[in-house]
C-alpha atoms as a PDB file:
ATOM      1  CA  MET A   1     -39.059 -28.284  11.414  1.00  0.00           C
ATOM      2  CA  GLN A   2     -39.871 -31.154  13.813  1.00  0.00           C
ATOM      3  CA  ASP A   3     -43.110 -30.987  15.744  1.00  0.00           C
ATOM      4  CA  LYS A   4     -42.762 -30.476  19.459  1.00  0.00           C
ATOM      5  CA  LYS A   5     -43.057 -33.636  21.508  1.00  0.00           C
ATOM      6  CA  PRO A   6     -45.924 -33.644  24.037  1.00  0.00           C
ATOM      7  CA  GLY A   7     -44.848 -32.691  27.529  1.00  0.00           C
ATOM      8  CA  LEU A   8     -45.123 -34.843  30.633  1.00  0.00           C
ATOM      9  CA  LEU A   9     -48.058 -34.688  33.017  1.00  0.00           C
ATOM     10  CA  ILE A  10     -46.485 -35.027  36.461  1.00  0.00           C
ATOM     11  CA  VAL A  11     -48.783 -35.705  39.425  1.00  0.00           C
ATOM     12  CA  LEU A  12     -47.306 -34.991  42.854  1.00  0.00           C
ATOM     13  CA  SER A  13     -49.182 -36.327  45.874  1.00  0.00           C
ATOM     14  CA  GLY A  14     -48.360 -36.878  49.501  1.00  0.00           C
ATOM     15  CA  PRO A  15     -49.587 -36.168  53.019  1.00  0.00           C
ATOM     16  CA  SER A  16     -50.131 -32.687  54.375  1.00  0.00           C
ATOM     17  CA  GLY A  17     -46.908 -31.266  55.768  1.00  0.00           C
ATOM     18  CA  VAL A  18     -44.588 -33.308  53.550  1.00  0.00           C
ATOM     19  CA  GLY A  19     -43.528 -30.213  51.593  1.00  0.00           C
ATOM     20  CA  LYS A  20     -45.249 -30.740  48.229  1.00  0.00           C
ATOM     21  CA  GLY A  21     -45.761 -27.019  47.690  1.00  0.00           C
ATOM     22  CA  THR A  22     -42.100 -26.222  48.291  1.00  0.00           C
ATOM     23  CA  VAL A  23     -41.027 -29.015  45.948  1.00  0.00           C
ATOM     24  CA  CYS A  24     -43.426 -27.778  43.245  1.00  0.00           C
ATOM     25  CA  ALA A  25     -42.082 -24.253  43.554  1.00  0.00           C
ATOM     26  CA  GLY A  26     -38.545 -25.606  43.246  1.00  0.00           C
ATOM     27  CA  LEU A  27     -39.405 -27.533  40.082  1.00  0.00           C
ATOM     28  CA  LEU A  28     -40.969 -24.493  38.451  1.00  0.00           C
ATOM     29  CA  ALA A  29     -38.026 -22.290  39.429  1.00  0.00           C
ATOM     30  CA  GLN A  30     -35.410 -24.599  37.923  1.00  0.00           C
ATOM     31  CA  ASP A  31     -37.252 -25.697  34.783  1.00  0.00           C
ATOM     32  CA  ASP A  32     -38.482 -23.108  32.270  1.00  0.00           C
ATOM     33  CA  ASN A  33     -40.357 -25.831  30.408  1.00  0.00           C
ATOM     34  CA  ALA A  34     -42.489 -26.753  33.430  1.00  0.00           C
ATOM     35  CA  THR A  35     -45.807 -25.123  34.248  1.00  0.00           C
ATOM     36  CA  TYR A  36     -48.211 -25.478  37.160  1.00  0.00           C
ATOM     37  CA  SER A  37     -51.709 -26.703  36.398  1.00  0.00           C
ATOM     38  CA  VAL A  38     -54.407 -24.105  37.072  1.00  0.00           C
ATOM     39  CA  SER A  39     -57.450 -25.499  38.871  1.00  0.00           C
ATOM     40  CA  ALA A  40     -61.064 -24.407  38.718  1.00  0.00           C
ATOM     41  CA  THR A  41     -62.748 -23.586  42.031  1.00  0.00           C
ATOM     42  CA  THR A  42     -66.093 -22.408  43.321  1.00  0.00           C
ATOM     43  CA  ARG A  43     -64.651 -20.430  46.217  1.00  0.00           C
ATOM     44  CA  LYS A  44     -64.494 -16.639  46.049  1.00  0.00           C
ATOM     45  CA  LYS A  45     -61.470 -14.932  44.546  1.00  0.00           C
ATOM     46  CA  ARG A  46     -59.099 -13.409  47.088  1.00  0.00           C
ATOM     47  CA  PRO A  47     -57.608  -9.913  46.567  1.00  0.00           C
ATOM     48  CA  ASN A  48     -54.138 -11.195  45.642  1.00  0.00           C
ATOM     49  CA  GLU A  49     -55.360 -13.833  43.192  1.00  0.00           C
ATOM     50  CA  VAL A  50     -55.462 -13.560  39.408  1.00  0.00           C
ATOM     51  CA  GLU A  51     -58.106 -15.186  37.215  1.00  0.00           C
ATOM     52  CA  GLY A  52     -56.579 -17.836  34.946  1.00  0.00           C
ATOM     53  CA  LYS A  53     -53.304 -17.811  36.853  1.00  0.00           C
ATOM     54  CA  SER A  54     -54.198 -18.537  40.460  1.00  0.00           C
ATOM     55  CA  TYR A  55     -57.450 -20.351  39.617  1.00  0.00           C
ATOM     56  CA  PHE A  56     -60.301 -20.377  37.154  1.00  0.00           C
ATOM     57  CA  PHE A  57     -63.104 -18.992  39.315  1.00  0.00           C
ATOM     58  CA  VAL A  58     -66.557 -20.417  38.533  1.00  0.00           C
ATOM     59  CA  ASN A  59     -69.876 -20.673  40.352  1.00  0.00           C
ATOM     60  CA  GLU A  60     -71.482 -23.918  41.521  1.00  0.00           C
ATOM     61  CA  ALA A  61     -73.722 -24.206  38.449  1.00  0.00           C
ATOM     62  CA  GLN A  62     -70.786 -23.768  36.056  1.00  0.00           C
ATOM     63  CA  PHE A  63     -68.704 -26.284  38.000  1.00  0.00           C
ATOM     64  CA  SER A  64     -71.501 -28.857  37.930  1.00  0.00           C
ATOM     65  CA  GLN A  65     -71.935 -28.383  34.178  1.00  0.00           C
ATOM     66  CA  MET A  66     -68.196 -28.845  33.590  1.00  0.00           C
ATOM     67  CA  ALA A  67     -68.224 -32.036  35.653  1.00  0.00           C
ATOM     68  CA  HIS A  68     -71.299 -33.333  33.821  1.00  0.00           C
ATOM     69  CA  ARG A  69     -69.649 -32.690  30.439  1.00  0.00           C
ATOM     70  CA  GLY A  70     -66.505 -34.566  31.530  1.00  0.00           C
ATOM     71  CA  GLU A  71     -64.285 -31.486  31.352  1.00  0.00           C
ATOM     72  CA  PHE A  72     -62.217 -32.360  34.434  1.00  0.00           C
ATOM     73  CA  LEU A  73     -59.258 -34.681  34.773  1.00  0.00           C
ATOM     74  CA  GLU A  74     -60.271 -34.927  38.424  1.00  0.00           C
ATOM     75  CA  TYR A  75     -62.399 -32.991  40.858  1.00  0.00           C
ATOM     76  CA  THR A  76     -63.346 -33.003  44.512  1.00  0.00           C
ATOM     77  CA  ARG A  77     -65.305 -31.120  47.139  1.00  0.00           C
ATOM     78  CA  VAL A  78     -63.425 -29.807  50.163  1.00  0.00           C
ATOM     79  CA  PHE A  79     -65.101 -29.809  53.576  1.00  0.00           C
ATOM     80  CA  SER A  80     -68.520 -29.947  51.834  1.00  0.00           C
ATOM     81  CA  GLU A  81     -68.057 -26.276  51.055  1.00  0.00           C
ATOM     82  CA  TYR A  82     -65.929 -25.598  47.978  1.00  0.00           C
ATOM     83  CA  SER A  83     -65.276 -27.604  44.827  1.00  0.00           C
ATOM     84  CA  TYR A  84     -61.923 -27.873  43.063  1.00  0.00           C
ATOM     85  CA  GLY A  85     -61.170 -29.502  39.722  1.00  0.00           C
ATOM     86  CA  THR A  86     -58.429 -29.803  37.094  1.00  0.00           C
ATOM     87  CA  PRO A  87     -59.730 -28.697  33.654  1.00  0.00           C
ATOM     88  CA  LYS A  88     -58.643 -30.995  30.832  1.00  0.00           C
ATOM     89  CA  LYS A  89     -58.564 -28.196  28.251  1.00  0.00           C
ATOM     90  CA  TYR A  90     -55.843 -26.158  29.956  1.00  0.00           C
ATOM     91  CA  VAL A  91     -53.690 -29.193  30.778  1.00  0.00           C
ATOM     92  CA  PHE A  92     -53.924 -30.734  27.301  1.00  0.00           C
ATOM     93  CA  GLU A  93     -53.155 -27.413  25.600  1.00  0.00           C
ATOM     94  CA  GLN A  94     -49.980 -27.069  27.656  1.00  0.00           C
ATOM     95  CA  LEU A  95     -48.939 -30.683  26.976  1.00  0.00           C
ATOM     96  CA  GLU A  96     -49.470 -30.254  23.231  1.00  0.00           C
ATOM     97  CA  GLN A  97     -47.181 -27.222  23.312  1.00  0.00           C
ATOM     98  CA  GLY A  98     -44.458 -29.438  24.781  1.00  0.00           C
ATOM     99  CA  LYS A  99     -44.801 -28.083  28.316  1.00  0.00           C
ATOM    100  CA  ASP A 100     -44.386 -30.351  31.329  1.00  0.00           C
ATOM    101  CA  VAL A 101     -47.450 -29.841  33.537  1.00  0.00           C
ATOM    102  CA  ILE A 102     -47.130 -30.242  37.322  1.00  0.00           C
ATOM    103  CA  LEU A 103     -50.242 -31.256  39.245  1.00  0.00           C
ATOM    104  CA  GLU A 104     -50.170 -31.079  43.053  1.00  0.00           C
ATOM    105  CA  ILE A 105     -53.241 -33.001  44.209  1.00  0.00           C
ATOM    106  CA  ASP A 106     -54.310 -35.612  46.746  1.00  0.00           C
ATOM    107  CA  VAL A 107     -54.010 -39.354  46.227  1.00  0.00           C
ATOM    108  CA  GLN A 108     -57.593 -39.928  45.112  1.00  0.00           C
ATOM    109  CA  GLY A 109     -57.291 -37.096  42.602  1.00  0.00           C
ATOM    110  CA  GLY A 110     -54.042 -38.538  41.289  1.00  0.00           C
ATOM    111  CA  LEU A 111     -55.644 -41.931  40.700  1.00  0.00           C
ATOM    112  CA  GLN A 112     -58.542 -40.226  38.894  1.00  0.00           C
ATOM    113  CA  VAL A 113     -56.043 -38.513  36.594  1.00  0.00           C
ATOM    114  CA  LYS A 114     -54.363 -41.837  35.761  1.00  0.00           C
ATOM    115  CA  GLU A 115     -57.731 -43.280  34.709  1.00  0.00           C
ATOM    116  CA  VAL A 116     -58.368 -40.387  32.328  1.00  0.00           C
ATOM    117  CA  TYR A 117     -54.804 -39.891  31.042  1.00  0.00           C
ATOM    118  CA  GLU A 118     -52.774 -43.087  31.004  1.00  0.00           C
ATOM    119  CA  GLY A 119     -49.533 -41.224  30.231  1.00  0.00           C
ATOM    120  CA  ALA A 120     -49.600 -39.343  33.543  1.00  0.00           C
ATOM    121  CA  VAL A 121     -46.559 -39.945  35.754  1.00  0.00           C
ATOM    122  CA  LEU A 122     -47.617 -40.364  39.394  1.00  0.00           C
ATOM    123  CA  ILE A 123     -45.005 -39.479  42.022  1.00  0.00           C
ATOM    124  CA  PHE A 124     -45.680 -39.908  45.733  1.00  0.00           C
ATOM    125  CA  VAL A 125     -43.742 -37.450  47.890  1.00  0.00           C
ATOM    126  CA  ALA A 126     -43.148 -39.132  51.248  1.00  0.00           C
ATOM    127  CA  PRO A 127     -41.587 -37.960  54.531  1.00  0.00           C
ATOM    128  CA  PRO A 128     -38.402 -39.599  55.873  1.00  0.00           C
ATOM    129  CA  SER A 129     -40.543 -40.944  58.727  1.00  0.00           C
ATOM    130  CA  MET A 130     -43.923 -40.361  60.350  1.00  0.00           C
ATOM    131  CA  ASP A 131     -42.184 -38.791  63.362  1.00  0.00           C
ATOM    132  CA  GLU A 132     -40.546 -36.254  61.028  1.00  0.00           C
ATOM    133  CA  LEU A 133     -43.886 -35.531  59.367  1.00  0.00           C
ATOM    134  CA  LYS A 134     -45.485 -34.813  62.740  1.00  0.00           C
ATOM    135  CA  ARG A 135     -42.530 -32.583  63.667  1.00  0.00           C
ATOM    136  CA  ARG A 136     -43.054 -30.567  60.484  1.00  0.00           C
ATOM    137  CA  LEU A 137     -46.768 -30.203  61.150  1.00  0.00           C
ATOM    138  CA  VAL A 138     -46.093 -28.992  64.689  1.00  0.00           C
ATOM    139  CA  GLY A 139     -43.355 -26.685  63.399  1.00  0.00           C
ATOM    140  CA  ARG A 140     -45.843 -24.825  61.230  1.00  0.00           C
ATOM    141  CA  GLY A 141     -47.381 -23.398  64.363  1.00  0.00           C
ATOM    142  CA  THR A 142     -50.635 -22.815  62.531  1.00  0.00           C
ATOM    143  CA  GLU A 143     -52.776 -25.753  63.623  1.00  0.00           C
ATOM    144  CA  SER A 144     -54.269 -27.075  66.821  1.00  0.00           C
ATOM    145  CA  GLU A 145     -53.192 -30.346  68.387  1.00  0.00           C
ATOM    146  CA  GLU A 146     -56.496 -31.854  67.302  1.00  0.00           C
ATOM    147  CA  ALA A 147     -55.881 -30.809  63.688  1.00  0.00           C
ATOM    148  CA  ILE A 148     -52.363 -32.272  63.769  1.00  0.00           C
ATOM    149  CA  VAL A 149     -53.712 -35.610  65.035  1.00  0.00           C
ATOM    150  CA  ARG A 150     -56.330 -35.592  62.280  1.00  0.00           C
ATOM    151  CA  ARG A 151     -53.738 -34.821  59.581  1.00  0.00           C
ATOM    152  CA  THR A 152     -51.377 -37.498  60.940  1.00  0.00           C
ATOM    153  CA  GLN A 153     -54.144 -40.090  60.798  1.00  0.00           C
ATOM    154  CA  ALA A 154     -54.970 -39.014  57.237  1.00  0.00           C
ATOM    155  CA  ALA A 155     -51.270 -39.332  56.356  1.00  0.00           C
ATOM    156  CA  TYR A 156     -51.231 -42.971  57.489  1.00  0.00           C
ATOM    157  CA  GLN A 157     -54.172 -43.684  55.186  1.00  0.00           C
ATOM    158  CA  GLU A 158     -52.566 -41.896  52.230  1.00  0.00           C
ATOM    159  CA  MET A 159     -49.289 -43.770  52.718  1.00  0.00           C
ATOM    160  CA  GLN A 160     -51.182 -47.007  52.088  1.00  0.00           C
ATOM    161  CA  CYS A 161     -51.640 -45.873  48.480  1.00  0.00           C
ATOM    162  CA  ILE A 162     -47.927 -45.568  47.643  1.00  0.00           C
ATOM    163  CA  SER A 163     -47.988 -48.890  45.769  1.00  0.00           C
ATOM    164  CA  LEU A 164     -50.592 -47.445  43.367  1.00  0.00           C
ATOM    165  CA  TYR A 165     -48.150 -44.730  42.261  1.00  0.00           C
ATOM    166  CA  ASP A 166     -45.367 -45.040  39.678  1.00  0.00           C
ATOM    167  CA  TYR A 167     -42.595 -43.607  41.866  1.00  0.00           C
ATOM    168  CA  VAL A 168     -41.901 -42.586  45.440  1.00  0.00           C
ATOM    169  CA  VAL A 169     -39.512 -39.765  46.373  1.00  0.00           C
ATOM    170  CA  ILE A 170     -38.476 -39.113  49.963  1.00  0.00           C
ATOM    171  CA  ASN A 171     -38.487 -35.426  50.821  1.00  0.00           C
ATOM    172  CA  ASP A 172     -35.598 -35.539  53.283  1.00  0.00           C
ATOM    173  CA  THR A 173     -34.358 -32.225  51.894  1.00  0.00           C
ATOM    174  CA  VAL A 174     -35.906 -30.170  49.116  1.00  0.00           C
ATOM    175  CA  GLU A 175     -32.681 -30.460  47.111  1.00  0.00           C
ATOM    176  CA  SER A 176     -32.648 -34.281  47.211  1.00  0.00           C
ATOM    177  CA  ALA A 177     -36.371 -34.445  46.381  1.00  0.00           C
ATOM    178  CA  LEU A 178     -35.848 -32.162  43.375  1.00  0.00           C
ATOM    179  CA  GLU A 179     -32.937 -34.300  42.186  1.00  0.00           C
ATOM    180  CA  GLY A 180     -35.100 -37.418  42.437  1.00  0.00           C
ATOM    181  CA  ILE A 181     -38.053 -35.923  40.559  1.00  0.00           C
ATOM    182  CA  THR A 182     -35.807 -34.414  37.882  1.00  0.00           C
ATOM    183  CA  ALA A 183     -34.179 -37.827  37.332  1.00  0.00           C
ATOM    184  CA  ILE A 184     -37.625 -39.418  36.967  1.00  0.00           C
ATOM    185  CA  MET A 185     -38.649 -36.809  34.393  1.00  0.00           C
ATOM    186  CA  HIS A 186     -35.476 -37.392  32.359  1.00  0.00           C
ATOM    187  CA  ALA A 187     -36.019 -41.153  32.482  1.00  0.00           C
ATOM    188  CA  GLU A 188     -39.665 -40.855  31.422  1.00  0.00           C
ATOM    189  CA  LYS A 189     -38.706 -38.696  28.436  1.00  0.00           C
ATOM    190  CA  SER A 190     -36.274 -41.433  27.345  1.00  0.00           C
ATOM    191  CA  ARG A 191     -38.874 -44.189  27.330  1.00  0.00           C
ATOM    192  CA  VAL A 192     -38.968 -45.947  23.962  1.00  0.00           C
ATOM    193  CA  SER A 193     -42.752 -45.507  23.876  1.00  0.00           C
ATOM    194  CA  ARG A 194     -42.270 -41.720  24.043  1.00  0.00           C
ATOM    195  CA  ARG A 195     -39.475 -41.687  21.438  1.00  0.00           C
ATOM    196  CA  GLU A 196     -41.057 -43.519  18.539  1.00  0.00           C
ATOM    197  CA  ASP A 197     -39.780 -40.771  16.224  1.00  0.00           C
ATOM    198  CA  LEU A 198     -36.184 -41.473  17.237  1.00  0.00           C
ATOM    199  CA  VAL A 199     -36.632 -45.233  16.972  1.00  0.00           C
ATOM    200  CA  SER A 200     -38.077 -44.860  13.448  1.00  0.00           C
ATOM    201  CA  LEU A 201     -35.209 -42.587  12.452  1.00  0.00           C
ATOM    202  CA  LEU A 202     -32.578 -45.027  13.734  1.00  0.00           C
ATOM    203  CA  LEU A 203     -34.194 -48.067  12.164  1.00  0.00           C
ATOM    204  CA  GLY A 204     -34.893 -46.205   8.951  1.00  0.00           C
ATOM    205  CA  GLY A 205     -31.210 -45.362   8.622  1.00  0.00           C
ATOM    206  CA  MET A 206     -30.387 -49.059   8.631  1.00  0.00           C
ATOM    207  CA  ASP A 207     -32.229 -49.591   5.349  1.00  0.00           C
ATOM    208  CA  SER A 208     -29.195 -48.273   3.458  1.00  0.00           C
ATOM    209  CA  TYR A 209     -26.982 -51.044   4.809  1.00  0.00           C
ATOM    210  CA  ASP A 210     -26.968 -54.474   3.225  1.00  0.00           C
ATOM    211  CA  GLU A 211     -25.574 -57.626   4.740  1.00  0.00           C
ATOM    212  CA  LEU A 212     -22.082 -57.040   3.285  1.00  0.00           C
ATOM    213  CA  SER A 213     -21.865 -53.586   4.878  1.00  0.00           C
ATOM    214  CA  TRP A 214     -21.623 -55.189   8.272  1.00  0.00           C
ATOM    215  CA  ARG A 215     -18.650 -57.452   7.410  1.00  0.00           C
END
């Protein structure tokens, strides 16, 4: 029986309001082989959250020790209050089982991941336009005008990092974004560097042919 091929590590980044969460949910719903990366966090567990499924809940001391030991693919501190990180162990276990792991993180986190795991596929999810992004933020109805301005300014900064990513997908509609990401995943799995087993098999089969066999 052939060993399972390692899965893909897909990093999705993009500005707040672009619809990354909806796209991630769509990917997981349509692909049984895809799984969402579980992060570690120092914030308190909420009533509806499940340990090991929603997050790995740790205290500040544990988080600091994990960071010191190099156990994170990436980590960050949010609003100088809570820390979040992507544990290598969980991600690598899933990849070794042939699962495609989806990471939804910010641009800086995505670039950290690429430094640690060269095989990561970085996809930037972008809005059709900045005007449309602002419309989506306003449409949420959950943030103040000041917060929307702050998020829009942050979006401009994040968009400057598109060239550091492997691919860009415009989230005009969720369906078109899913089609784009799915096509990228299929293409990545067909890379010669990921199919050395197939290349060896094809070239090995040519050993039985001599020069006359081709005439």
